[in-house]
Short mmCIF file of C-alpha atoms in Angstrom, two decimals:
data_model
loop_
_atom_site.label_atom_id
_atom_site.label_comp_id
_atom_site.label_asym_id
_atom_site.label_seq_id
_atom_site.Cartn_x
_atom_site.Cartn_y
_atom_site.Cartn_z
CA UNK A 1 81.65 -66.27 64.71
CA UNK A 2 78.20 -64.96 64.62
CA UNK A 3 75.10 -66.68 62.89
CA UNK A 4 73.04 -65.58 60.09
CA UNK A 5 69.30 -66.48 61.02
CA UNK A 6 67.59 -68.70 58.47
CA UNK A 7 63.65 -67.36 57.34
CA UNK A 8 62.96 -70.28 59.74
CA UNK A 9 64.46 -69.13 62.41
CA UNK A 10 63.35 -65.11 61.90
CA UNK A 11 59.76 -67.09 61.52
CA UNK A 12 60.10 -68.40 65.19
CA UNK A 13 61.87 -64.85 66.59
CA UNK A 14 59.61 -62.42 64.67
CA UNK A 15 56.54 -63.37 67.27
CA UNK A 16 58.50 -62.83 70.48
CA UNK A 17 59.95 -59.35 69.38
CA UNK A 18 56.02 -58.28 68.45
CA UNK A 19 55.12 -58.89 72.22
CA UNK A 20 58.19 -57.53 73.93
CA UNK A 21 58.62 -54.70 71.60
CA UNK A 22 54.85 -54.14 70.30
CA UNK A 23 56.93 -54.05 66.52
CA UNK A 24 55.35 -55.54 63.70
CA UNK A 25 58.42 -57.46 62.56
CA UNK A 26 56.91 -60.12 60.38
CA UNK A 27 56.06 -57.36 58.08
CA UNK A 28 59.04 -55.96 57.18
CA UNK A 29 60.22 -56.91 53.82
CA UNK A 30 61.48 -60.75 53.53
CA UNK A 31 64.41 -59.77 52.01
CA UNK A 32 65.04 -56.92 54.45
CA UNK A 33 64.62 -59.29 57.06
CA UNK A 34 67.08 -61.87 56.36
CA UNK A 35 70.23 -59.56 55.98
CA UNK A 36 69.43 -57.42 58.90
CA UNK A 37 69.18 -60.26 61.35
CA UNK A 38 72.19 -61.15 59.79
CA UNK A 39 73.77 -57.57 60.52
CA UNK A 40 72.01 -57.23 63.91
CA UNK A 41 73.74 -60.69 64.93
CA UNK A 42 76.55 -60.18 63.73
CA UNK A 43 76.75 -56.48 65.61
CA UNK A 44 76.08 -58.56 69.17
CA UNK A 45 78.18 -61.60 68.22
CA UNK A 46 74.84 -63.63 68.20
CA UNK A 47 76.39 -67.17 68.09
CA UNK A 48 73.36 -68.90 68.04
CA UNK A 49 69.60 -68.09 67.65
CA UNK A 50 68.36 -69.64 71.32
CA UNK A 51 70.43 -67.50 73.51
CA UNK A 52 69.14 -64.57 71.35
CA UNK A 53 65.25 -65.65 71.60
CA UNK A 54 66.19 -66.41 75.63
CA UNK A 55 67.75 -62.59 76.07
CA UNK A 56 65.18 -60.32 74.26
CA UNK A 57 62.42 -62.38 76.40
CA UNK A 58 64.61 -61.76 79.23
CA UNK A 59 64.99 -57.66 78.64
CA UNK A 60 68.39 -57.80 77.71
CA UNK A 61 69.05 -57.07 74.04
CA UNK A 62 65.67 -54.89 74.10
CA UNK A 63 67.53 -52.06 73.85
CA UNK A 64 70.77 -52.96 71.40
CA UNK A 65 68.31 -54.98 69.19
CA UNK A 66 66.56 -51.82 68.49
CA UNK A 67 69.78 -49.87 68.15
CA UNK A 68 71.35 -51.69 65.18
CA UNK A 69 67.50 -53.19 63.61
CA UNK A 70 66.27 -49.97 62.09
CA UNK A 71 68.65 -48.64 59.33
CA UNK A 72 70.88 -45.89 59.72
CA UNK A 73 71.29 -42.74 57.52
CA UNK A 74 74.56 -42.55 55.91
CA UNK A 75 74.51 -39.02 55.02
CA UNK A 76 72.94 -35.57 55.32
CA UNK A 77 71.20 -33.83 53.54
CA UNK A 78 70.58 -36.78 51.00
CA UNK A 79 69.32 -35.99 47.70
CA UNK A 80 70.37 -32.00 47.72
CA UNK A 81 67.37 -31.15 45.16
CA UNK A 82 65.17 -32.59 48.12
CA UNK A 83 66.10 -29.77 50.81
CA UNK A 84 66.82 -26.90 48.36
CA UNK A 85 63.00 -27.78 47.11
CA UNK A 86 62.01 -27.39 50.94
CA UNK A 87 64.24 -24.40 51.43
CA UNK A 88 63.13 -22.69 48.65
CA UNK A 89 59.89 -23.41 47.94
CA UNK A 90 57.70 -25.59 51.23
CA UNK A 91 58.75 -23.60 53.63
CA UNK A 92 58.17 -20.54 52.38
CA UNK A 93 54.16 -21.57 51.90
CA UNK A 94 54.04 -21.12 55.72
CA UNK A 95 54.29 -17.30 55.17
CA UNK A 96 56.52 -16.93 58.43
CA UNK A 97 54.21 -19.18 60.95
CA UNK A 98 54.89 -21.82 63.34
CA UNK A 99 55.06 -24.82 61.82
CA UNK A 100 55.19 -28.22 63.25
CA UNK A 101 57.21 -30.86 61.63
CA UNK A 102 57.56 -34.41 62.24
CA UNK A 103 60.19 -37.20 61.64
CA UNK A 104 58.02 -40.41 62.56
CA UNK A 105 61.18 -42.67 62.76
CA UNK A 106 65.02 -41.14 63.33
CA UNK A 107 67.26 -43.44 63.08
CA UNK A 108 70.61 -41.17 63.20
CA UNK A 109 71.60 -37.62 63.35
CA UNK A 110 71.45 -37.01 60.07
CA UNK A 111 67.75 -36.30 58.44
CA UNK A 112 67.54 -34.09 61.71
CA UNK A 113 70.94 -31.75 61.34
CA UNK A 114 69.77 -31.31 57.89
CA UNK A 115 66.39 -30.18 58.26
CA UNK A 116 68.06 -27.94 61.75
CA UNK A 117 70.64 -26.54 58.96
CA UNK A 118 67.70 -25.59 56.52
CA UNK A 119 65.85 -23.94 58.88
CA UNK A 120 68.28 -21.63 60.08
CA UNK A 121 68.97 -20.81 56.96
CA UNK A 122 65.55 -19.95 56.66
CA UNK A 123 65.59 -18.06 59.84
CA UNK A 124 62.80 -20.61 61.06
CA UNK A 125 64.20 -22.28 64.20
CA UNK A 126 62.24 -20.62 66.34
CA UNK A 127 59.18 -21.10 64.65
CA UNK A 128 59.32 -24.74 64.63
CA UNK A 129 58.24 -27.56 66.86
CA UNK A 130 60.08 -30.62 65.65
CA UNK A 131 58.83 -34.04 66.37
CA UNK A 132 61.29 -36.94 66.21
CA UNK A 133 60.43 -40.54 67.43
CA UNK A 134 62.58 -43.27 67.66
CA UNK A 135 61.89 -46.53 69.98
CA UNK A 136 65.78 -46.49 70.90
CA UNK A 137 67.10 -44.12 73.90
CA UNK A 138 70.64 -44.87 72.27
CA UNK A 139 69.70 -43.22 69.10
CA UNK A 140 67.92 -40.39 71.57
CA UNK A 141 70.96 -40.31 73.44
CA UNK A 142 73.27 -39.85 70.09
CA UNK A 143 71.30 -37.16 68.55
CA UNK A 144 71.70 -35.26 71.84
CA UNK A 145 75.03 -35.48 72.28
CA UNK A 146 75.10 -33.80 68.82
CA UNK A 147 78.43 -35.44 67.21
CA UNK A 148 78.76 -36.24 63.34
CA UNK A 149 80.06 -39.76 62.59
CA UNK A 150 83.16 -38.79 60.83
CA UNK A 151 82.80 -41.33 58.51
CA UNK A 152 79.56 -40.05 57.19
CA UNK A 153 81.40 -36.46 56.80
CA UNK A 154 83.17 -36.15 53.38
CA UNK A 155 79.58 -37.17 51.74
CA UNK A 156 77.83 -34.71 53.89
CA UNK A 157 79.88 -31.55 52.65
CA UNK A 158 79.61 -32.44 48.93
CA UNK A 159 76.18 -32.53 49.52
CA UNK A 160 76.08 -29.58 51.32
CA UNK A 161 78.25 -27.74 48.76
CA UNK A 162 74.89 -29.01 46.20
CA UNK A 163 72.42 -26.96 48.34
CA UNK A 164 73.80 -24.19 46.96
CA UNK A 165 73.54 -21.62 49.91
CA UNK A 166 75.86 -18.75 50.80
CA UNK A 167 76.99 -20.58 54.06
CA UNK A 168 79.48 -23.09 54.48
CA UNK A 169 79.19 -26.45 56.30
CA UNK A 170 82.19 -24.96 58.75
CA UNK A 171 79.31 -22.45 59.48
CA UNK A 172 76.98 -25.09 61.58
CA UNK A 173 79.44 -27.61 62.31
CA UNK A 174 82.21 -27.40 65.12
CA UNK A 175 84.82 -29.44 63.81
CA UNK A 176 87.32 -29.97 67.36
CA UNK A 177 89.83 -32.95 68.71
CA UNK A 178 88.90 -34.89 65.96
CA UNK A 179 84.98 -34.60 66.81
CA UNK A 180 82.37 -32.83 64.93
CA UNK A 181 79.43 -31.38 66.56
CA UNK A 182 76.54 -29.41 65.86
CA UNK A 183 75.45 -26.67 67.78
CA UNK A 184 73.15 -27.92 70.79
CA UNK A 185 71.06 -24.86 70.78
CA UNK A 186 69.50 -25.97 67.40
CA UNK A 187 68.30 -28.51 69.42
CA UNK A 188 66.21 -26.56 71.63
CA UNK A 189 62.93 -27.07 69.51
CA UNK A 190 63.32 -30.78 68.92
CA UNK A 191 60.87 -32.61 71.41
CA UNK A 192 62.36 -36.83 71.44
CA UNK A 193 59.40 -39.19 71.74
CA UNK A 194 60.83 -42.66 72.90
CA UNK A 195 58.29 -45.14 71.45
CA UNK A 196 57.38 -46.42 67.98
CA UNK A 197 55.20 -44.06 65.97
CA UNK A 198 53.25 -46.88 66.10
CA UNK A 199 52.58 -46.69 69.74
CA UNK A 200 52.79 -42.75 70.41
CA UNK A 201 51.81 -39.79 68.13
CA UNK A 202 53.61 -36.26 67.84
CA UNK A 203 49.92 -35.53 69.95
CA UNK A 204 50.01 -32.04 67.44
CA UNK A 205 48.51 -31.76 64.41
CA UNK A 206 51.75 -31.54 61.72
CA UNK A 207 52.86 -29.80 58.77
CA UNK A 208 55.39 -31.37 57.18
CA UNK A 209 56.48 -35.08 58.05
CA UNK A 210 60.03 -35.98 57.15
CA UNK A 211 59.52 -40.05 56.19
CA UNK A 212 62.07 -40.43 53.66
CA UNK A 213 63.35 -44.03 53.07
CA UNK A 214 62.23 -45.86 55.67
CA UNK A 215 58.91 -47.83 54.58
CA UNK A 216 61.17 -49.06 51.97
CA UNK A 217 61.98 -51.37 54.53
CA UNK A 218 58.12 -52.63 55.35
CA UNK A 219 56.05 -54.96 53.21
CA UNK A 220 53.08 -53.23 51.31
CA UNK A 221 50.53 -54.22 54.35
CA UNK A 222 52.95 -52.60 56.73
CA UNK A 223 53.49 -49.26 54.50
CA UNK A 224 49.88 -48.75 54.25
CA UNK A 225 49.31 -49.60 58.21
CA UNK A 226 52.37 -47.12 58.82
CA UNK A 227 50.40 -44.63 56.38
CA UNK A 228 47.18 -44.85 57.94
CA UNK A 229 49.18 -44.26 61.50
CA UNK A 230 50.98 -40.86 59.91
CA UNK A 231 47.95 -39.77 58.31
CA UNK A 232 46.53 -39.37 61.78
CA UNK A 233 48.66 -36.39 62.37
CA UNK A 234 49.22 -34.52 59.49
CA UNK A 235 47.06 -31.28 58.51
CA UNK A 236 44.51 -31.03 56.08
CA UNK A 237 46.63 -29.17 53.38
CA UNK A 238 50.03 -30.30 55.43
CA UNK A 239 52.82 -32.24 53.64
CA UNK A 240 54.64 -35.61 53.65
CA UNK A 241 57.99 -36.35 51.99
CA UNK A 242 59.00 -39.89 50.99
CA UNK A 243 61.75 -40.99 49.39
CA UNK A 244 62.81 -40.21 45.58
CA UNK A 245 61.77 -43.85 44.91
CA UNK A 246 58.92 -44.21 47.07
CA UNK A 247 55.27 -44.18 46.63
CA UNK A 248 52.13 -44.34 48.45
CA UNK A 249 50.64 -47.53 48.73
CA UNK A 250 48.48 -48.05 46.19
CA UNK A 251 45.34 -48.52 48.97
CA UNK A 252 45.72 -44.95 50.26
CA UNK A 253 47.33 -43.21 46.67
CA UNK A 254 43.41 -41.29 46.52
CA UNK A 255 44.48 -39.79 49.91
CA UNK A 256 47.19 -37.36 48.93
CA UNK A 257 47.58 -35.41 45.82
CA UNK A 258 51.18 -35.10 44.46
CA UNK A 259 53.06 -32.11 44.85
CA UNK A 260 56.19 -32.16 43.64
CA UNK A 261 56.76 -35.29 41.92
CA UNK A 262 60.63 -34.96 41.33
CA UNK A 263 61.12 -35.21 45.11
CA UNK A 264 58.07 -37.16 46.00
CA UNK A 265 56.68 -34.40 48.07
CA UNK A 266 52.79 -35.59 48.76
CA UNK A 267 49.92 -32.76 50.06
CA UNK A 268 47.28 -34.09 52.35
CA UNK B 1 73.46 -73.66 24.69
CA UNK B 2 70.46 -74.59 26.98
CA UNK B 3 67.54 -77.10 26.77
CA UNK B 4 65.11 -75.28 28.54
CA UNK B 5 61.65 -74.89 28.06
CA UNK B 6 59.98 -71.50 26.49
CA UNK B 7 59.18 -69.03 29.67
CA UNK B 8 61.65 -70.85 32.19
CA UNK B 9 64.01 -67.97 33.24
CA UNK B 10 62.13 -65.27 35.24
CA UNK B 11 64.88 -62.61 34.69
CA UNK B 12 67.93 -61.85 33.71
CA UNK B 13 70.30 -59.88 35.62
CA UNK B 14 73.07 -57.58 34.25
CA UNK B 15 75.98 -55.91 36.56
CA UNK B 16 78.90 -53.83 35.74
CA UNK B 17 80.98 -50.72 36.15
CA UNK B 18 83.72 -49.09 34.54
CA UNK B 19 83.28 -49.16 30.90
CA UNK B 20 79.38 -50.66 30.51
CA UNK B 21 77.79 -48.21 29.93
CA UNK B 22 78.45 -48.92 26.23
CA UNK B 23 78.41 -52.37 26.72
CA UNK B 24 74.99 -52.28 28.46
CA UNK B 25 73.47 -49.69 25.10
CA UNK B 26 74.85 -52.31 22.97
CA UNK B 27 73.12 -55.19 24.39
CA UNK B 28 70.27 -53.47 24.53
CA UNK B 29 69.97 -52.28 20.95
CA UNK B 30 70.94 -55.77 19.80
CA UNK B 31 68.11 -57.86 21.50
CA UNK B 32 64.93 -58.39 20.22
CA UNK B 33 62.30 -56.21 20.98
CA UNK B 34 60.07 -59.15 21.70
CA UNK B 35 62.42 -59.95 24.23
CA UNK B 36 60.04 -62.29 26.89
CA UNK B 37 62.09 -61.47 30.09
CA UNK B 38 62.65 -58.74 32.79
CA UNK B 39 65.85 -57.98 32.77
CA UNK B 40 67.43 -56.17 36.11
CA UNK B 41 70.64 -53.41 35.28
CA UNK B 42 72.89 -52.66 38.25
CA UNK B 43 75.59 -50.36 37.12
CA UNK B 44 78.02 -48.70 39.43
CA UNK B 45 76.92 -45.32 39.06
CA UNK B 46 77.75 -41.42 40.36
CA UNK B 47 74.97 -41.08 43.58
CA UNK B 48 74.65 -37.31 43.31
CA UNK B 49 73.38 -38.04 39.62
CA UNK B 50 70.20 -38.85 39.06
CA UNK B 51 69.65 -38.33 35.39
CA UNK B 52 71.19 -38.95 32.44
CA UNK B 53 72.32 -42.47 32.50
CA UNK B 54 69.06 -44.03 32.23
CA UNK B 55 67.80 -41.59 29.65
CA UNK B 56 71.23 -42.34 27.72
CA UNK B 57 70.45 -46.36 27.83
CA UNK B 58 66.91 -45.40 26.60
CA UNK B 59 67.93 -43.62 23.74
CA UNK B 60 69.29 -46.81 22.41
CA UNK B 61 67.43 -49.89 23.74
CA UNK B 62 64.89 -52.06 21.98
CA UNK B 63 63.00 -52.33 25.29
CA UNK B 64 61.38 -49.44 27.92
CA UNK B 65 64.12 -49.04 30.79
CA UNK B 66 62.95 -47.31 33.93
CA UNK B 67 64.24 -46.70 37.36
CA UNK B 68 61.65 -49.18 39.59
CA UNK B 69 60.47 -47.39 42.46
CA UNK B 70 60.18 -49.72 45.99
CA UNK B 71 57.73 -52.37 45.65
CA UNK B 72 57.17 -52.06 41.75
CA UNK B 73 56.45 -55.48 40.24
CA UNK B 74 58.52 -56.63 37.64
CA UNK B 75 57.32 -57.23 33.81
CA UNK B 76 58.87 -59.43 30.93
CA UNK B 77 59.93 -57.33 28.19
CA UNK B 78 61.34 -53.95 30.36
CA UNK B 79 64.59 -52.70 31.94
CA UNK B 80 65.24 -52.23 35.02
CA UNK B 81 68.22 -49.93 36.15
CA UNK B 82 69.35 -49.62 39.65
CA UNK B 83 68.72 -46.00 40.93
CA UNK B 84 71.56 -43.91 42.29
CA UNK B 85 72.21 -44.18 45.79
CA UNK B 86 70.32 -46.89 46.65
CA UNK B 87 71.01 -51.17 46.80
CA UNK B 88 68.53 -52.71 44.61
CA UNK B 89 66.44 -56.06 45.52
CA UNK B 90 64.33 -58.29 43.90
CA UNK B 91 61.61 -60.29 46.33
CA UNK B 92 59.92 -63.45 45.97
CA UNK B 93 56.53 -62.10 44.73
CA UNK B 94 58.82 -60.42 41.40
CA UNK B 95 58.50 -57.33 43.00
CA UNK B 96 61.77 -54.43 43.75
CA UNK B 97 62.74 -53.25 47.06
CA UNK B 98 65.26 -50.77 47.46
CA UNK B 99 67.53 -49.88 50.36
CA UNK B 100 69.94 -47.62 51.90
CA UNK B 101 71.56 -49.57 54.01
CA UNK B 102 75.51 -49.13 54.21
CA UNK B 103 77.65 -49.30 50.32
CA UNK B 104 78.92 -52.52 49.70
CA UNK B 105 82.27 -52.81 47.59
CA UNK B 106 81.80 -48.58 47.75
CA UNK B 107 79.07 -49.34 45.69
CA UNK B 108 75.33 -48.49 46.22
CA UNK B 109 73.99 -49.55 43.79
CA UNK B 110 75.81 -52.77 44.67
CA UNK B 111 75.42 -55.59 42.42
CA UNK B 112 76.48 -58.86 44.91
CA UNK B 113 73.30 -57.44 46.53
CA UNK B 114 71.15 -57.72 43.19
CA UNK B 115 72.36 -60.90 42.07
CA UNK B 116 71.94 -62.35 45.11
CA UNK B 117 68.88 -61.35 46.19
CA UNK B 118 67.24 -62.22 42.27
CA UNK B 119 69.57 -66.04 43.17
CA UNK B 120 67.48 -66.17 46.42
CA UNK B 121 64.28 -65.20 44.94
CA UNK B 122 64.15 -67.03 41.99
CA UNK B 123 66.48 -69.73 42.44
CA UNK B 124 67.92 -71.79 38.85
CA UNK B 125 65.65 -69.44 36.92
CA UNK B 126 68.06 -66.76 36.60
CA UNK B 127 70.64 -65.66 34.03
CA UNK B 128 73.25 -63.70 35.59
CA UNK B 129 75.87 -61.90 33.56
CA UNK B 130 78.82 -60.05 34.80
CA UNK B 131 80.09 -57.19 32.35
CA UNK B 132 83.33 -54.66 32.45
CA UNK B 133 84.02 -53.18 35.74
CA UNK B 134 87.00 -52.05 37.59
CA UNK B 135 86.13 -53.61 41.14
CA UNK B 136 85.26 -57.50 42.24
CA UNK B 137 81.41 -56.01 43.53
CA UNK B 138 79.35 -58.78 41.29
CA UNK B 139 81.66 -61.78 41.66
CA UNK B 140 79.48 -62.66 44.72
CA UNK B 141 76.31 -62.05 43.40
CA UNK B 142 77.23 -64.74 40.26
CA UNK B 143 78.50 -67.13 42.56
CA UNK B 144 75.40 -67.15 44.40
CA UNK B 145 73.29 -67.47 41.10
CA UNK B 146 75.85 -70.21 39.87
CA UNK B 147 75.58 -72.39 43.54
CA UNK B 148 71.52 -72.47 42.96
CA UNK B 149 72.04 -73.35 39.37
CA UNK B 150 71.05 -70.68 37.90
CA UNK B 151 72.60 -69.65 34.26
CA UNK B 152 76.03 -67.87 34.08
CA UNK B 153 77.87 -65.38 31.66
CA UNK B 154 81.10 -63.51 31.83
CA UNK B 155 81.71 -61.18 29.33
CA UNK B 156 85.38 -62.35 27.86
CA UNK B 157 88.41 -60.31 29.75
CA UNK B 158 89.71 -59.84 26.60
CA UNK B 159 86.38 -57.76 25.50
CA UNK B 160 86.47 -55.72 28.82
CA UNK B 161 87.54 -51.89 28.69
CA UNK B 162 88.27 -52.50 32.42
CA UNK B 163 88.59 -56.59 33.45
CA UNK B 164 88.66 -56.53 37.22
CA UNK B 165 84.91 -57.31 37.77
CA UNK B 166 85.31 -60.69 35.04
CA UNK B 167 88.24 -62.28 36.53
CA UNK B 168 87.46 -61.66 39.93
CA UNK B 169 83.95 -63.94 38.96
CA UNK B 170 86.37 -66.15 36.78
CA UNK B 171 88.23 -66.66 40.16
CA UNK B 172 85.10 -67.97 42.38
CA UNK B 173 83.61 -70.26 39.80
CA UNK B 174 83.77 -71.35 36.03
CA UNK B 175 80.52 -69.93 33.84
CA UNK B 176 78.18 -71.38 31.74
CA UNK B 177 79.86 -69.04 29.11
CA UNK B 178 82.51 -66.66 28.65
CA UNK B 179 81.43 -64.34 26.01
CA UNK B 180 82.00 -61.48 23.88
CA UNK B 181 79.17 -58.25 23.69
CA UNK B 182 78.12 -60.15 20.37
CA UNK B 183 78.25 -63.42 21.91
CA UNK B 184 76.20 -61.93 24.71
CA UNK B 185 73.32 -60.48 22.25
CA UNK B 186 73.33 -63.53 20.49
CA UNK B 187 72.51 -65.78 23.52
CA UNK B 188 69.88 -63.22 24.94
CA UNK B 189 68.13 -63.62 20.94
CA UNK B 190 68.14 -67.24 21.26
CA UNK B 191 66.36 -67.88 24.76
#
């Protein structure tokens, strides 16, 4: 049976997972912490916390580690109001021109196929450049291969159904042999960065950055570090998107002016 | 009832789901509005609703309730109800973090993650009570708050509309108390 790592023990495996994997770990939130290590060891049938340590320093969980750390999306298009209000009313503020837009952290396919759904509906796919960065190849590797977790599906369609658009899901998805996949062409515009957006930039000045829900997950000295990182990149007059229950650290709130407050949609 | 000293509990924490909705508005137009405590609200709720639940609990309530947004700090004398869709935490420095990491008991909000984050947090200085509900999510959660000695309350089966979420708590431990929605008001009055 796998064991759950004590604060103790995440205390002496936080350090060694900084310098293999340049990740600031030991700011996450404590609570965060505890029950993913417990998830992540429980995912690799970690039986105890020295043959972990020993195999990340050795290269060998590197890359599962970051597979199953970072928290999946369980849905698309998440909060419906969120991507009719960028449907109907961000997008359209770009008049027609390219726009670059950036997800600093994808952890799954499903903020991407969302935001590729929206902006064919839009007719914008080929005016985009779309920036995704994730630290994992497996994740990469996933969101190339294009297939929906069937689990995640059921969810997906009611929330589709609340976009309230003329199309149906059927429309996007290719639903075949018990497999669902998303057209791979939509793809064609997405450029994968492999490395933490803490280590490599979109290297374009952005639009709109997609960062819903995942600072949630950082303590307030990491949020406004990951901040300062993402504010690197974006536009004067671009846009960021947190989650409905996120803010902006209160160091940087002076930054960004709010606007739209209902779906936490900041202006730089 | 307790010995303890004035200012001893640092929150009280409230789960339920099928049926407490008017459990929860009761409570919370029965206790005094100079009430010294946070106390935490994790309700199994619809996740495609955002509105309406907390504006129907504030319609009623002797204190302010409000949705916390991820790393609010907590204050005595307000309500704080879970938001839809996401697992609600509390953190050592009495501040909120939120999550959407996987449902738990098909529930996100869950409350075992609630309860046992405010047990792990705060330790004996919690009052946990478990309300109406018509799945065990919560039975956890107050068995964690009862195994750091912190203070427990069922709400009496024979009270519930729904009494799944009671007796699967009533199976992991025995409370502090078993009460009834009065009972419950009264004890919150008399901290």
């Amino acid at each position: 049976m796998a064991v759950a790592p004590t604060l103790n023990d995440i205390r002496v495996i936080a350090p060694i997972l900084e310098d293999k994997l340049k990740l600031d770990i030991y700011n996450f939130a404590l609570s965060f912490l505890r029950r993913r290590f417990a998830y992540v060891f429980k995912q690799l049938n970690i039986k105890n916390v020295s043959y972990f340590i020993d195999e990340i320093k050795k290269g060998n969980l590197v890359s599962d580690f970051l597979y199953h750390f970072n928290v999946s999306d369980t849905e698309m298009f998440r909060d419906p109001s969120f991507w009719r209000t960028l449907r109907n009313k961000l997008l359209p503020l770009f008049n027609g021109s390219n726009i670059n837009i950036w997800l600093p952290e994808v952890v799954s396919i499903h903020e991407l196929f969302s935001l590729l759904v929206i902006l064919r509906e839009v007719d914008l796919l080929e005016s985009v450049n779309i920036y995704c960065n994730s630290p994992s190849k497996n994740i990469i590797k996933e969101i190339q291969d294009g297939k929906v977790p069937l689990k995640t599906i059921e969810v997906s369609k009611q929330n589709f159904k609340r976009l309230e658009l003329h199309s149906h899901f059927e429309d996007y998805f290719l639903e075949e042999d018990n497999t669902i996949t998303i057209n791979k062409e939509f793809l064609k515009n997405v450029i994968f960065i492999n490395n933490s957006y803490f280590n490599e930039g979109p290297g374009n000045e952005i639009d709109i950055t997609l960062f819903r829900n995942r600072m949630i997950y950082y303590n307030s000295k990491l949020q406004t570090k990951a901040e300062n990182e993402i504010f690197k990149y974006i536009k004067k007059g671009g846009f960021l998107a947190l989650g409905i229950r996120e803010n902006i650290s209160k160091t940087n709130s002076m930054l960004l002016e709010t606007h739209d407050k209902n779906e936490q949609i900041f202006k730089v | 009832m307790m010995n303890r000293k004035a200012s001893y509990y640092k929150s009280v924490v409230i789960g339920g789901s099928a049926g407490s909705f008017s459990i929860v508005s009761k409570i919370l137009a029965g206790i005094k509005s100079d009430f010294r405590y946070p106390i935490i609200v994790c309700l199994h709720r619809l996740k495609h609703i955002r509105s309406g639940l907390l504006e129907g609990i504030n319609l009623k309530s002797n204190l302010p309730v409000l949705e916390p947004f991820d790393k609010d700090n907590m204050e005595a004398g307000k309500v704080y109800l879970a938001p839809s869709n996401y697992h609600l935490f509390v953190e050592f420095d009495s501040t909120f973090s939120l999550s959407t990491e996987e449902v738990h008991n098909h529930s996100r909000p869950s409350i075992d993650y609630t309860f046992s984050s405010a047990s792990t947090s705060f330790r004996e200085k919690v009052i946990g009570i478990i309300l109406t509900g018509a799945n065990k999510d919560g039975a956890t959660g107050m068995h964690e708050i009862h195994k750091k000695k912190g203070y427990t309350i069922v709400q009496d089966p024979l009270t519930c509309d729904v009494d799944t979420m009671p007796k699967a708590a009533l199976q992991l431990f025995t409370p502090d108390q078993i009460l009834s929605p009065d009972g419950i008001i009264e004890f919150l009055n008399n901290l």
